[in-house]
Amino acid sequence: MLAYGEFQVASSGPLPSVEEQYSGNVLTQCIYRLNYAVTLAGNQDDPEKAIRTFLQEALRLFHAQHIYLFELSPEGNFDCSFLAKKDTIEAEPPQLQQLSTRIVPEFLDAFYAGRGYMVRDMKAYHEKNPIAAELLSRSGVSRMVTGPLLISGRLAGTLVLDGPEDDYLEVSMQLIGLSINFLGSQLRLRNRNRMLGRQSRHDPITGVYNIAGFQQAFTQFFKELREGRHPGKWATLFVNIRKFKTFNRERGYAAGDHLLKRLAAALTEACESDLITRLVSDHFMAVVADDKAETALRRVARQIQQRSFGMVSIGAGIYTMTGEE
């Protein structure tokens, strides 16, 4: 059974070695080191730095090959937020996204019952769940310990230890239980900061960049363009909806907002780019490969005319960039 009580953090400062402080008791030594890891991480000024610091220390603490921190997505999949391995911590590794929770129902059963799950022998586990065992074995996992990550009492993800050493296999379950409060609070802060950051850079109606967000993203893109990292010619499209005020007046503001959303979505799809901004009202700007600009405009115009039942049309202009402006 995992312990979910509050974990008191020791004061920071010089710490004696584990060998000096304790001897012969692996669990006591590990709790001491966990306390130290939480203290180091808690002194960071940013939740992402705190998580990275904790995972790097925890990798040594658990004597594990890897540590995975998965978050549960709204769609019910596991998305890996962090992968800790020797000397590096990788954020959101693409190969570990959208992993279906349906392949590990026994993990979820344990999590919702307030317990962790341990795989001591991958060959024996293969008889219980051959699909999951095959995936784990293919990744080089021979044994593992995993426990639920809770935020505000709800299952929000899981912490997975890959291949802890024999002496640490049993105590790992208890240590995960002591880690979840800290990790849960830091993830909550990180996700809140991300949401606030996104809100400050994106238009609330359409979801594309606002002017401030676009300036930041476009500055980086233009720098890379001048460095030759985006081959070929690129163009900016300037698009607006003709007779948009009339459409708003006759169909209502809710319909007008919906049309703006459709225009933003059509631009994103046609331009195959996220460098799109709503400048003001019904005026948008987008970055697109120069040889696709005219085709993109025709597709957008056709979609908007269909969505507005022919009540509006699209005005547009194309400006080719050279990277030397």
mmCIF file of C-alpha atoms in Angstrom, residues 6-306:
data_model
loop_
_atom_site.group_PDB
_atom_site.id
_atom_site.type_symbol
_atom_site.label_atom_id
_atom_site.label_comp_id
_atom_site.label_asym_id
_atom_site.label_seq_id
_atom_site.Cartn_x
_atom_site.Cartn_y
_atom_site.Cartn_z
ATOM 1 C CA GLU A 6 2.322 14.764 4.081
ATOM 2 C CA PHE A 7 6.079 14.569 3.675
ATOM 3 C CA GLN A 8 8.012 17.046 5.794
ATOM 4 C CA VAL A 9 10.926 18.723 4.017
ATOM 5 C CA ALA A 10 14.109 19.164 5.997
ATOM 6 C CA SER A 11 15.755 22.575 6.146
ATOM 7 C CA SER A 12 18.390 23.198 3.506
ATOM 8 C CA GLY A 13 22.062 23.395 4.345
ATOM 9 C CA PRO A 14 25.090 21.120 4.666
ATOM 10 C CA LEU A 15 24.031 17.520 5.043
ATOM 11 C CA PRO A 16 26.091 14.662 6.469
ATOM 12 C CA SER A 17 26.540 11.625 4.283
ATOM 13 C CA VAL A 18 24.053 8.800 4.536
ATOM 14 C CA GLU A 19 26.802 6.511 5.785
ATOM 15 C CA GLU A 20 27.553 8.932 8.637
ATOM 16 C CA GLN A 21 23.908 9.443 9.530
ATOM 17 C CA TYR A 22 22.521 5.931 9.156
ATOM 18 C CA SER A 23 23.776 2.434 8.579
ATOM 19 C CA GLY A 24 22.162 -0.849 7.627
ATOM 20 C CA ASN A 25 18.619 0.432 7.076
ATOM 21 C CA VAL A 26 17.924 0.913 3.365
ATOM 22 C CA LEU A 27 14.474 2.465 3.844
ATOM 23 C CA THR A 28 15.754 4.993 6.380
ATOM 24 C CA GLN A 29 18.663 5.916 4.121
ATOM 25 C CA CYS A 30 16.344 6.335 1.156
ATOM 26 C CA ILE A 31 13.898 8.528 3.078
ATOM 27 C CA TYR A 32 16.802 10.726 4.123
ATOM 28 C CA ARG A 33 17.952 11.049 0.515
ATOM 29 C CA LEU A 34 14.403 11.643 -0.683
ATOM 30 C CA ASN A 35 14.111 14.435 1.851
ATOM 31 C CA TYR A 36 17.295 15.929 0.444
ATOM 32 C CA ALA A 37 15.990 15.621 -3.153
ATOM 33 C CA VAL A 38 12.747 17.407 -2.246
ATOM 34 C CA THR A 39 14.723 20.136 -0.479
ATOM 35 C CA LEU A 40 16.955 20.752 -3.505
ATOM 36 C CA ALA A 41 13.994 20.760 -5.866
ATOM 37 C CA GLY A 42 11.910 22.969 -3.601
ATOM 38 C CA ASN A 43 14.603 25.644 -3.679
ATOM 39 C CA GLN A 44 14.165 26.093 -7.446
ATOM 40 C CA ASP A 45 12.321 29.202 -8.632
ATOM 41 C CA ASP A 46 10.422 27.437 -11.410
ATOM 42 C CA PRO A 47 8.232 24.294 -11.207
ATOM 43 C CA GLU A 48 9.788 22.745 -14.323
ATOM 44 C CA LYS A 49 13.270 23.207 -12.862
ATOM 45 C CA ALA A 50 12.007 21.727 -9.597
ATOM 46 C CA ILE A 51 10.689 18.608 -11.357
ATOM 47 C CA ARG A 52 13.920 18.179 -13.322
ATOM 48 C CA THR A 53 16.024 18.577 -10.177
ATOM 49 C CA PHE A 54 13.922 16.076 -8.268
ATOM 50 C CA LEU A 55 14.005 13.475 -11.057
ATOM 51 C CA GLN A 56 17.771 13.775 -11.433
ATOM 52 C CA GLU A 57 18.241 13.197 -7.709
ATOM 53 C CA ALA A 58 15.595 10.459 -7.661
ATOM 54 C CA LEU A 59 17.402 8.582 -10.424
ATOM 55 C CA ARG A 60 20.358 8.140 -8.076
ATOM 56 C CA LEU A 61 18.122 7.593 -5.077
ATOM 57 C CA PHE A 62 16.196 4.702 -6.634
ATOM 58 C CA HIS A 63 19.259 3.241 -8.394
ATOM 59 C CA ALA A 64 17.047 2.983 -11.489
ATOM 60 C CA GLN A 65 17.912 2.901 -15.184
ATOM 61 C CA HIS A 66 15.197 5.404 -16.098
ATOM 62 C CA ILE A 67 12.366 7.307 -14.455
ATOM 63 C CA TYR A 68 9.258 8.211 -16.436
ATOM 64 C CA LEU A 69 6.725 10.824 -15.382
ATOM 65 C CA PHE A 70 3.460 10.319 -17.262
ATOM 66 C CA GLU A 71 0.422 12.593 -17.185
ATOM 67 C CA LEU A 72 -3.093 11.359 -17.873
ATOM 68 C CA SER A 73 -4.570 13.241 -20.837
ATOM 69 C CA PRO A 74 -8.258 14.268 -21.109
ATOM 70 C CA GLU A 75 -8.577 11.570 -23.798
ATOM 71 C CA GLY A 76 -7.535 8.906 -21.286
ATOM 72 C CA ASN A 77 -4.021 8.272 -22.594
ATOM 73 C CA PHE A 78 -0.664 8.448 -20.845
ATOM 74 C CA ASP A 79 1.622 11.199 -22.171
ATOM 75 C CA CYS A 80 5.225 11.196 -20.956
ATOM 76 C CA SER A 81 6.111 14.637 -19.598
ATOM 77 C CA PHE A 82 9.657 13.754 -18.524
ATOM 78 C CA LEU A 83 12.096 10.909 -19.121
ATOM 79 C CA ALA A 84 15.057 10.889 -16.727
ATOM 80 C CA LYS A 85 18.115 8.864 -17.655
ATOM 81 C CA LYS A 86 21.803 9.086 -16.919
ATOM 82 C CA ASP A 87 23.018 12.696 -17.282
ATOM 83 C CA THR A 88 19.927 13.872 -19.197
ATOM 84 C CA ILE A 89 16.258 14.622 -18.706
ATOM 85 C CA GLU A 90 14.153 14.658 -21.857
ATOM 86 C CA ALA A 91 10.897 16.604 -21.885
ATOM 87 C CA GLU A 92 7.905 15.150 -23.736
ATOM 88 C CA PRO A 93 9.744 12.470 -25.771
ATOM 89 C CA PRO A 94 7.640 12.011 -28.947
ATOM 90 C CA GLN A 95 7.845 8.206 -28.892
ATOM 91 C CA LEU A 96 6.117 8.113 -25.490
ATOM 92 C CA GLN A 97 2.980 10.124 -26.204
ATOM 93 C CA GLN A 98 -0.649 9.002 -26.376
ATOM 94 C CA LEU A 99 -0.039 5.568 -24.876
ATOM 95 C CA SER A 100 -3.418 3.961 -24.330
ATOM 96 C CA THR A 101 -4.217 3.143 -20.715
ATOM 97 C CA ARG A 102 -6.294 0.213 -21.974
ATOM 98 C CA ILE A 103 -3.186 -1.916 -22.434
ATOM 99 C CA VAL A 104 -2.438 -1.814 -18.686
ATOM 100 C CA PRO A 105 -5.815 -2.234 -16.930
ATOM 101 C CA GLU A 106 -4.118 -3.884 -13.944
ATOM 102 C CA PHE A 107 -2.132 -0.670 -13.360
ATOM 103 C CA LEU A 108 -5.322 1.404 -13.280
ATOM 104 C CA ASP A 109 -7.078 -1.075 -10.991
ATOM 105 C CA ALA A 110 -4.217 -0.713 -8.510
ATOM 106 C CA PHE A 111 -4.060 3.080 -8.868
ATOM 107 C CA TYR A 112 -7.768 3.617 -8.249
ATOM 108 C CA ALA A 113 -7.493 1.353 -5.200
ATOM 109 C CA GLY A 114 -4.718 3.573 -3.844
ATOM 110 C CA ARG A 115 -1.903 1.119 -4.550
ATOM 111 C CA GLY A 116 1.139 0.940 -6.759
ATOM 112 C CA TYR A 117 2.108 -1.891 -9.091
ATOM 113 C CA MET A 118 5.353 -3.846 -9.251
ATOM 114 C CA VAL A 119 6.676 -6.131 -11.988
ATOM 115 C CA ARG A 120 9.475 -8.265 -10.560
ATOM 116 C CA ASP A 121 9.837 -10.698 -13.449
ATOM 117 C CA MET A 122 8.959 -9.611 -16.978
ATOM 118 C CA LYS A 123 8.714 -13.214 -18.193
ATOM 119 C CA ALA A 124 6.113 -14.013 -15.548
ATOM 120 C CA TYR A 125 4.271 -10.756 -16.279
ATOM 121 C CA HIS A 126 4.101 -11.796 -19.943
ATOM 122 C CA GLU A 127 1.589 -14.487 -18.994
ATOM 123 C CA LYS A 128 -0.705 -11.883 -17.422
ATOM 124 C CA ASN A 129 -0.404 -9.153 -20.046
ATOM 125 C CA PRO A 130 1.593 -10.175 -23.144
ATOM 126 C CA ILE A 131 0.972 -6.896 -25.008
ATOM 127 C CA ALA A 132 2.263 -4.648 -22.220
ATOM 128 C CA ALA A 133 5.116 -7.045 -21.417
ATOM 129 C CA GLU A 134 6.223 -7.021 -25.050
ATOM 130 C CA LEU A 135 6.218 -3.212 -25.171
ATOM 131 C CA LEU A 136 8.177 -2.962 -21.929
ATOM 132 C CA SER A 137 10.680 -5.651 -22.919
ATOM 133 C CA ARG A 138 11.224 -3.962 -26.271
ATOM 134 C CA SER A 139 12.229 -0.830 -24.353
ATOM 135 C CA GLY A 140 14.728 -2.830 -22.298
ATOM 136 C CA VAL A 141 12.650 -2.924 -19.105
ATOM 137 C CA SER A 142 13.201 -6.108 -17.105
ATOM 138 C CA ARG A 143 11.363 -5.036 -13.943
ATOM 139 C CA MET A 144 9.587 -1.920 -12.836
ATOM 140 C CA VAL A 145 7.737 -0.155 -10.056
ATOM 141 C CA THR A 146 4.957 2.332 -10.728
ATOM 142 C CA GLY A 147 2.623 4.353 -8.557
ATOM 143 C CA PRO A 148 -0.240 6.802 -9.091
ATOM 144 C CA LEU A 149 0.327 10.528 -9.312
ATOM 145 C CA LEU A 150 -2.528 12.411 -7.693
ATOM 146 C CA ILE A 151 -3.495 16.071 -8.052
ATOM 147 C CA SER A 152 -6.270 17.283 -5.737
ATOM 148 C CA GLY A 153 -7.094 13.668 -4.946
ATOM 149 C CA ARG A 154 -7.610 12.667 -8.580
ATOM 150 C CA LEU A 155 -5.500 10.366 -10.705
ATOM 151 C CA ALA A 156 -3.379 12.635 -12.903
ATOM 152 C CA GLY A 157 -0.610 10.312 -14.057
ATOM 153 C CA THR A 158 2.013 7.865 -12.898
ATOM 154 C CA LEU A 159 5.648 7.747 -11.856
ATOM 155 C CA VAL A 160 7.471 4.744 -13.340
ATOM 156 C CA LEU A 161 10.837 3.386 -12.192
ATOM 157 C CA ASP A 162 12.654 1.215 -14.707
ATOM 158 C CA GLY A 163 14.959 -1.460 -13.280
ATOM 159 C CA PRO A 164 15.674 -0.433 -9.677
ATOM 160 C CA GLU A 165 18.390 -2.536 -8.035
ATOM 161 C CA ASP A 166 17.452 -5.491 -5.798
ATOM 162 C CA ASP A 167 17.992 -3.669 -2.511
ATOM 163 C CA TYR A 168 15.747 -0.817 -3.652
ATOM 164 C CA LEU A 169 12.943 -2.761 -5.331
ATOM 165 C CA GLU A 170 10.818 -3.208 -2.208
ATOM 166 C CA VAL A 171 11.318 0.267 -0.743
ATOM 167 C CA SER A 172 10.660 1.981 -4.076
ATOM 168 C CA MET A 173 6.914 1.568 -3.633
ATOM 169 C CA GLN A 174 6.957 3.452 -0.345
ATOM 170 C CA LEU A 175 9.244 6.135 -1.753
ATOM 171 C CA ILE A 176 6.930 6.738 -4.717
ATOM 172 C CA GLY A 177 4.112 7.231 -2.236
ATOM 173 C CA LEU A 178 6.164 9.869 -0.449
ATOM 174 C CA SER A 179 7.030 11.603 -3.736
ATOM 175 C CA ILE A 180 3.597 12.118 -5.226
ATOM 176 C CA ASN A 181 2.508 15.107 -3.133
ATOM 177 C CA PHE A 182 5.566 17.089 -4.153
ATOM 178 C CA LEU A 183 5.449 16.082 -7.830
ATOM 179 C CA GLY A 184 1.706 16.665 -8.014
ATOM 180 C CA SER A 185 2.014 20.197 -6.645
ATOM 181 C CA GLN A 186 4.861 21.049 -9.030
ATOM 182 C CA LEU A 187 3.008 19.661 -12.058
ATOM 183 C CA ARG A 188 -0.066 21.656 -11.106
ATOM 184 C CA LEU A 189 2.019 24.853 -10.931
ATOM 185 C CA ARG A 190 3.752 24.013 -14.219
ATOM 186 C CA ASN A 191 0.483 23.393 -16.051
ATOM 187 C CA ARG A 192 -1.055 26.550 -14.601
ATOM 188 C CA ASN A 193 1.936 28.611 -15.739
ATOM 189 C CA ARG A 194 1.677 27.074 -19.206
ATOM 190 C CA MET A 195 -2.017 27.891 -19.395
ATOM 191 C CA LEU A 196 -1.429 31.494 -18.310
ATOM 192 C CA GLY A 197 1.446 31.787 -20.774
ATOM 193 C CA ARG A 198 -0.740 30.491 -23.586
ATOM 194 C CA GLN A 199 -3.550 32.876 -22.667
ATOM 195 C CA SER A 200 -1.132 35.804 -22.811
ATOM 196 C CA ARG A 201 0.031 34.834 -26.334
ATOM 197 C CA HIS A 202 -3.166 33.600 -27.998
ATOM 198 C CA ASP A 203 -6.433 35.134 -29.122
ATOM 199 C CA PRO A 204 -9.236 33.967 -26.793
ATOM 200 C CA ILE A 205 -11.811 33.500 -29.581
ATOM 201 C CA THR A 206 -9.848 31.784 -32.351
ATOM 202 C CA GLY A 207 -6.929 30.230 -30.450
ATOM 203 C CA VAL A 208 -4.331 31.546 -32.922
ATOM 204 C CA TYR A 209 -1.579 33.928 -31.845
ATOM 205 C CA ASN A 210 -2.454 37.421 -30.719
ATOM 206 C CA ILE A 211 -0.124 40.179 -31.925
ATOM 207 C CA ALA A 212 2.311 39.851 -29.004
ATOM 208 C CA GLY A 213 2.527 36.069 -29.351
ATOM 209 C CA PHE A 214 2.937 36.262 -33.117
ATOM 210 C CA GLN A 215 5.720 38.835 -32.865
ATOM 211 C CA GLN A 216 7.653 36.513 -30.575
ATOM 212 C CA ALA A 217 7.124 33.430 -32.759
ATOM 213 C CA PHE A 218 7.709 35.300 -36.031
ATOM 214 C CA THR A 219 10.938 36.874 -34.755
ATOM 215 C CA GLN A 220 12.305 33.396 -34.069
ATOM 216 C CA PHE A 221 11.077 32.097 -37.435
ATOM 217 C CA PHE A 222 12.615 35.031 -39.327
ATOM 218 C CA LYS A 223 15.938 34.542 -37.535
ATOM 219 C CA GLU A 224 15.933 30.882 -38.597
ATOM 220 C CA LEU A 225 14.918 31.909 -42.128
ATOM 221 C CA ARG A 226 17.957 34.175 -42.431
ATOM 222 C CA GLU A 227 20.145 31.342 -41.158
ATOM 223 C CA GLY A 228 18.869 29.104 -43.948
ATOM 224 C CA ARG A 229 16.997 26.716 -41.658
ATOM 225 C CA HIS A 230 13.741 27.078 -43.620
ATOM 226 C CA PRO A 231 14.567 26.257 -47.265
ATOM 227 C CA GLY A 232 12.592 27.709 -50.138
ATOM 228 C CA LYS A 233 10.631 30.935 -50.373
ATOM 229 C CA TRP A 234 8.067 31.956 -47.784
ATOM 230 C CA ALA A 235 5.213 34.416 -47.891
ATOM 231 C CA THR A 236 2.885 36.236 -45.547
ATOM 232 C CA LEU A 237 -0.829 36.267 -46.267
ATOM 233 C CA PHE A 238 -3.045 39.135 -45.184
ATOM 234 C CA VAL A 239 -6.671 38.036 -45.035
ATOM 235 C CA ASN A 240 -9.869 39.761 -43.992
ATOM 236 C CA ILE A 241 -13.593 38.998 -44.218
ATOM 237 C CA ARG A 242 -15.466 41.429 -46.438
ATOM 238 C CA LYS A 243 -18.913 42.505 -45.146
ATOM 239 C CA PHE A 244 -18.110 41.016 -41.733
ATOM 240 C CA LYS A 245 -19.934 43.821 -39.887
ATOM 241 C CA THR A 246 -23.049 43.163 -41.943
ATOM 242 C CA PHE A 247 -22.783 39.446 -41.207
ATOM 243 C CA ASN A 248 -22.457 40.184 -37.480
ATOM 244 C CA ARG A 249 -25.464 42.477 -37.523
ATOM 245 C CA GLU A 250 -27.718 40.096 -39.434
ATOM 246 C CA ARG A 251 -26.623 36.732 -37.999
ATOM 247 C CA GLY A 252 -25.531 37.775 -34.506
ATOM 248 C CA TYR A 253 -22.195 37.981 -32.715
ATOM 249 C CA ALA A 254 -22.139 34.279 -31.825
ATOM 250 C CA ALA A 255 -22.316 33.417 -35.522
ATOM 251 C CA GLY A 256 -19.614 36.011 -36.203
ATOM 252 C CA ASP A 257 -17.316 34.465 -33.600
ATOM 253 C CA HIS A 258 -17.931 31.042 -35.112
ATOM 254 C CA LEU A 259 -16.991 32.378 -38.557
ATOM 255 C CA LEU A 260 -13.752 33.818 -37.143
ATOM 256 C CA LYS A 261 -12.940 30.415 -35.646
ATOM 257 C CA ARG A 262 -13.601 28.748 -38.984
ATOM 258 C CA LEU A 263 -11.324 31.234 -40.752
ATOM 259 C CA ALA A 264 -8.529 30.586 -38.244
ATOM 260 C CA ALA A 265 -8.963 26.813 -38.626
ATOM 261 C CA ALA A 266 -9.058 27.077 -42.424
ATOM 262 C CA LEU A 267 -5.851 29.142 -42.452
ATOM 263 C CA THR A 268 -4.099 26.696 -40.133
ATOM 264 C CA GLU A 269 -5.061 23.747 -42.319
ATOM 265 C CA ALA A 270 -4.425 25.379 -45.690
ATOM 266 C CA CYS A 271 -1.129 27.033 -44.731
ATOM 267 C CA GLU A 272 0.125 23.964 -42.840
ATOM 268 C CA SER A 273 1.524 26.369 -40.262
ATOM 269 C CA ASP A 274 0.816 27.632 -36.761
ATOM 270 C CA LEU A 275 2.317 31.060 -37.547
ATOM 271 C CA ILE A 276 -1.082 32.719 -37.774
ATOM 272 C CA THR A 277 -2.336 35.773 -35.927
ATOM 273 C CA ARG A 278 -5.567 37.661 -35.582
ATOM 274 C CA LEU A 279 -4.460 41.254 -36.038
ATOM 275 C CA VAL A 280 -7.753 42.970 -35.238
ATOM 276 C CA SER A 281 -11.436 42.152 -35.718
ATOM 277 C CA ASP A 282 -11.642 40.051 -38.932
ATOM 278 C CA HIS A 283 -8.066 40.724 -40.118
ATOM 279 C CA PHE A 284 -5.577 37.847 -40.009
ATOM 280 C CA MET A 285 -1.983 37.268 -41.084
ATOM 281 C CA ALA A 286 -0.354 33.899 -41.782
ATOM 282 C CA VAL A 287 3.019 32.545 -42.867
ATOM 283 C CA VAL A 288 2.992 29.981 -45.674
ATOM 284 C CA ALA A 289 5.406 28.469 -48.195
ATOM 285 C CA ASP A 290 5.398 30.805 -51.202
ATOM 286 C CA ASP A 291 4.491 28.095 -53.721
ATOM 287 C CA LYS A 292 1.420 27.162 -51.658
ATOM 288 C CA ALA A 293 0.145 30.684 -50.985
ATOM 289 C CA GLU A 294 -2.350 31.049 -53.843
ATOM 290 C CA THR A 295 -3.730 27.535 -53.388
ATOM 291 C CA ALA A 296 -4.129 28.165 -49.662
ATOM 292 C CA LEU A 297 -6.031 31.389 -50.305
ATOM 293 C CA ARG A 298 -8.436 29.705 -52.712
ATOM 294 C CA ARG A 299 -9.152 26.926 -50.215
ATOM 295 C CA VAL A 300 -9.752 29.404 -47.399
ATOM 296 C CA ALA A 301 -12.003 31.629 -49.512
ATOM 297 C CA ARG A 302 -14.094 28.651 -50.636
ATOM 298 C CA GLN A 303 -14.583 27.376 -47.074
ATOM 299 C CA ILE A 304 -15.556 30.782 -45.677
ATOM 300 C CA GLN A 305 -18.050 31.469 -48.459
ATOM 301 C CA GLN A 306 -19.660 28.091 -47.829
#
